[in-house]
Coordinates of C-alpha atoms in Angstrom, one line a residue:
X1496 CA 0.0 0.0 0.0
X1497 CA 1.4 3.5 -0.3
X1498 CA 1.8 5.6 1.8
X1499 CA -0.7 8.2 0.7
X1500 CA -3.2 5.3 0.8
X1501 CA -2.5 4.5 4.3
X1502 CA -2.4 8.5 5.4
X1503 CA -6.1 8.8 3.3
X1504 CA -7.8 5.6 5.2
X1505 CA -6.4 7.3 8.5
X1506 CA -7.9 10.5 7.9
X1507 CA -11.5 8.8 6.7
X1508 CA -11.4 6.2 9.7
X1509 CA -11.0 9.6 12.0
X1510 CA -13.6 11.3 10.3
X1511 CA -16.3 8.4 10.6
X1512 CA -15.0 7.8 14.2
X1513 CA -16.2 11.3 14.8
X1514 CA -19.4 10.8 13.5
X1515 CA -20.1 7.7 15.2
X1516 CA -19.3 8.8 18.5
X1517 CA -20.9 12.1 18.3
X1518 CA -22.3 12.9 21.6
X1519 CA -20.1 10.4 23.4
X1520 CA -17.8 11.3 26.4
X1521 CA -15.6 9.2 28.1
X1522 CA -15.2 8.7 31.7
X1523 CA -13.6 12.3 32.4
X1524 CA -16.8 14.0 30.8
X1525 CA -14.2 14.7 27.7
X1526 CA -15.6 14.6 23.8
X1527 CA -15.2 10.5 23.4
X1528 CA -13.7 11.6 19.3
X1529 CA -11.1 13.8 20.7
X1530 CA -10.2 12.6 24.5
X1531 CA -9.9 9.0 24.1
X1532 CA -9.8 7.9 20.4
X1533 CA -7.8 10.4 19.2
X1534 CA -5.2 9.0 21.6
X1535 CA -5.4 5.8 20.9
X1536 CA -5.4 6.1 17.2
X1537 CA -2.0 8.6 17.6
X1538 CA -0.2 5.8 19.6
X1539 CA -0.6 3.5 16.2
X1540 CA 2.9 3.5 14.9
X1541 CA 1.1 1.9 11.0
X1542 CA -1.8 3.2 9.3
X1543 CA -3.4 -0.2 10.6
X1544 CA -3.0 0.5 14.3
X1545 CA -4.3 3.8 13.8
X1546 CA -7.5 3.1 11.8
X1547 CA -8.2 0.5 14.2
X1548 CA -7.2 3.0 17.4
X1549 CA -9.9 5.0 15.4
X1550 CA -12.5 2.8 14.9
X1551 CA -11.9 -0.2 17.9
X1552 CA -14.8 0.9 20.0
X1553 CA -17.5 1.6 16.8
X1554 CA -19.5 -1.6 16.8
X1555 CA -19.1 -2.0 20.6
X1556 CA -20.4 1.8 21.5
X1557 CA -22.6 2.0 18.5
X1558 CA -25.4 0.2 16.4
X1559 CA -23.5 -0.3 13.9
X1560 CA -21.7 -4.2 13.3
X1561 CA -17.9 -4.2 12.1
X1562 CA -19.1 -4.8 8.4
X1563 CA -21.3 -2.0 8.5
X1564 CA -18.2 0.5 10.0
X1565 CA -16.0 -1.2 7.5
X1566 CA -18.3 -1.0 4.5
X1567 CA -18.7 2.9 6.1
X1568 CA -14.8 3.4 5.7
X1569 CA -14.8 2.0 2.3
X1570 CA -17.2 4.7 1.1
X1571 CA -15.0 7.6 1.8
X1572 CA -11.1 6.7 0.4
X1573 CA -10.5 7.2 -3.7
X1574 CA -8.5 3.7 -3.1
X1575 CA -10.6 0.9 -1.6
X1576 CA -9.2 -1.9 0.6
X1577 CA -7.6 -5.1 -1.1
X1578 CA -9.5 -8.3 0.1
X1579 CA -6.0 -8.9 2.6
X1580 CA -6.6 -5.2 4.2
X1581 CA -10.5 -5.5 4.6
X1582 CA -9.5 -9.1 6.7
X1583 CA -6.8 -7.3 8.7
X1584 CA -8.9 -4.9 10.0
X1585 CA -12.0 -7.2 10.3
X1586 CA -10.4 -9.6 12.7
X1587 CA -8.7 -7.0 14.8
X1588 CA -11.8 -4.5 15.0
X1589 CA -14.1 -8.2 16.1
X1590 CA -11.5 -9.4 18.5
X1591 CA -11.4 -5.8 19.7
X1592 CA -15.5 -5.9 20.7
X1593 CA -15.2 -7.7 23.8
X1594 CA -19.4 -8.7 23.0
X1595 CA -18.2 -11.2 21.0
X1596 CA -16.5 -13.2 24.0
X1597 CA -18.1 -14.6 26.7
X1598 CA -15.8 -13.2 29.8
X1599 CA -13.1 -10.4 30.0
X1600 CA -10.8 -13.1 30.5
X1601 CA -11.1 -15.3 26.8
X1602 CA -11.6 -11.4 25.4
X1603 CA -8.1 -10.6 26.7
X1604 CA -6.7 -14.4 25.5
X1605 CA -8.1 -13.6 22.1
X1606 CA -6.8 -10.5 21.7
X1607 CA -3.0 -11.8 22.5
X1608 CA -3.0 -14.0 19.6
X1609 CA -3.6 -11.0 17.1
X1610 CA -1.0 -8.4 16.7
X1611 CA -2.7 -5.7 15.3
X1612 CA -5.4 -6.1 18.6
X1613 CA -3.1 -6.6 20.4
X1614 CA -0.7 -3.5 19.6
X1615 CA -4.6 -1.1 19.6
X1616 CA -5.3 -2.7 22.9
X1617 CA -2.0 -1.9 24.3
X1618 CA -2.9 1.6 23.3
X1619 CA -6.1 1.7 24.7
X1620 CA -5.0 0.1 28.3
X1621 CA -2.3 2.7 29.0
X1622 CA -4.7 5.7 27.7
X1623 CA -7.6 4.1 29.8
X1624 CA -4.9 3.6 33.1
X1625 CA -4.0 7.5 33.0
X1626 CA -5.9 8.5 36.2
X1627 CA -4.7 12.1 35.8
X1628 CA -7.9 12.5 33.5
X1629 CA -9.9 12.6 36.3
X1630 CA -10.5 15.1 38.5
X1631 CA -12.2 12.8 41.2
X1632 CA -10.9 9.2 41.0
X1633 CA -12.9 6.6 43.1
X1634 CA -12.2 3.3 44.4
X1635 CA -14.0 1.5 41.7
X1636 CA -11.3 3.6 39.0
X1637 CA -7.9 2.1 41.1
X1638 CA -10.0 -1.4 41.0
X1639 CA -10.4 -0.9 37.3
X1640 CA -7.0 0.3 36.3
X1641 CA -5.4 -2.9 38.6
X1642 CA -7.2 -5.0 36.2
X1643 CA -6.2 -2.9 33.3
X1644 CA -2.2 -3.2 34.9
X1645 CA -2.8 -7.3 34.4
X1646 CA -4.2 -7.1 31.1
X1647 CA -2.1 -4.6 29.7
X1648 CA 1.3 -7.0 31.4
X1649 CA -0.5 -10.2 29.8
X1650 CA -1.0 -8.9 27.0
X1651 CA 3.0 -7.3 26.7
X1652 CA 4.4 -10.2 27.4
X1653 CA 6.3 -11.7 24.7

């Protein structure tokens, strides 16, 4: 792929990420788009981890399935997706939608085998373990980001 390709799908995945989160806020009361995606899609060091830090939490915060946000990328670059790409992000953006697993724990297991989930998750871990966000934190934030800490070591490990 060039890299004009890759640079095109990461502007188009940010711009549907926007418009399917519009409205959303993440835990701090911050714009979902710009306090929590935005991060997570920065961290990507390919066009692949940053589409997919883009668009990880689309068919688990929204209506829409991973077809449906994949067909809604697809609509928006000059150069569509090989076959290869459209898989790539598919299996990454459905291991990334933790309905599709019965318990955190297989989610988290399923995820390791994947390097592109597994590199977004990353991403998402340490954004979501940043406490200084808040203004507040609570007991039930230190619980959370514990069992963030022992994801995001599982999931590191090599």
């Amino acid at each position: 792929m060039s890299v004009n390709k890759g640079k095109e799908l990461v502007r188009c995945a940010a711009a549907l990420a926007r418009q399917l989160h519009k409205g959303q806020v993440d835990k701090a009361g911050v714009d979902y788009f710009s306090g929590h995606l935005t991060i997570v899609a920065k961290m990507g060091q390919t066009w692949q981890e940053q589409v997919v830090g883009y668009l990880h939490d689309a068919s688990e915060d929204t209506p829409n399935t991973v077809d449906e946000v994949l067909n809604l990328l697809e609509e928006k670059p000059r150069t569509p997706l090989s076959a290869a790409e459209r898989e790539e992000l598919t299996v990454a953006l459905r291991l990334l939608n933790h309905h599709f697993a019965p318990d955190r724990e297989t989610y988290i297991h399923r995820i390791k085998d994947n390097p592109l989930a597994t590199a977004v998750k990353l991403h998402d871990l340490t954004h979501n373990m940043d406490l200084s966000r808040l203004s507040n934190p609570t007991e039930k934030d230190y619980e959370r980001v514990a069992r963030y800490k022992k994801e995001y070591d599982y999931l590191n490990k090599i």
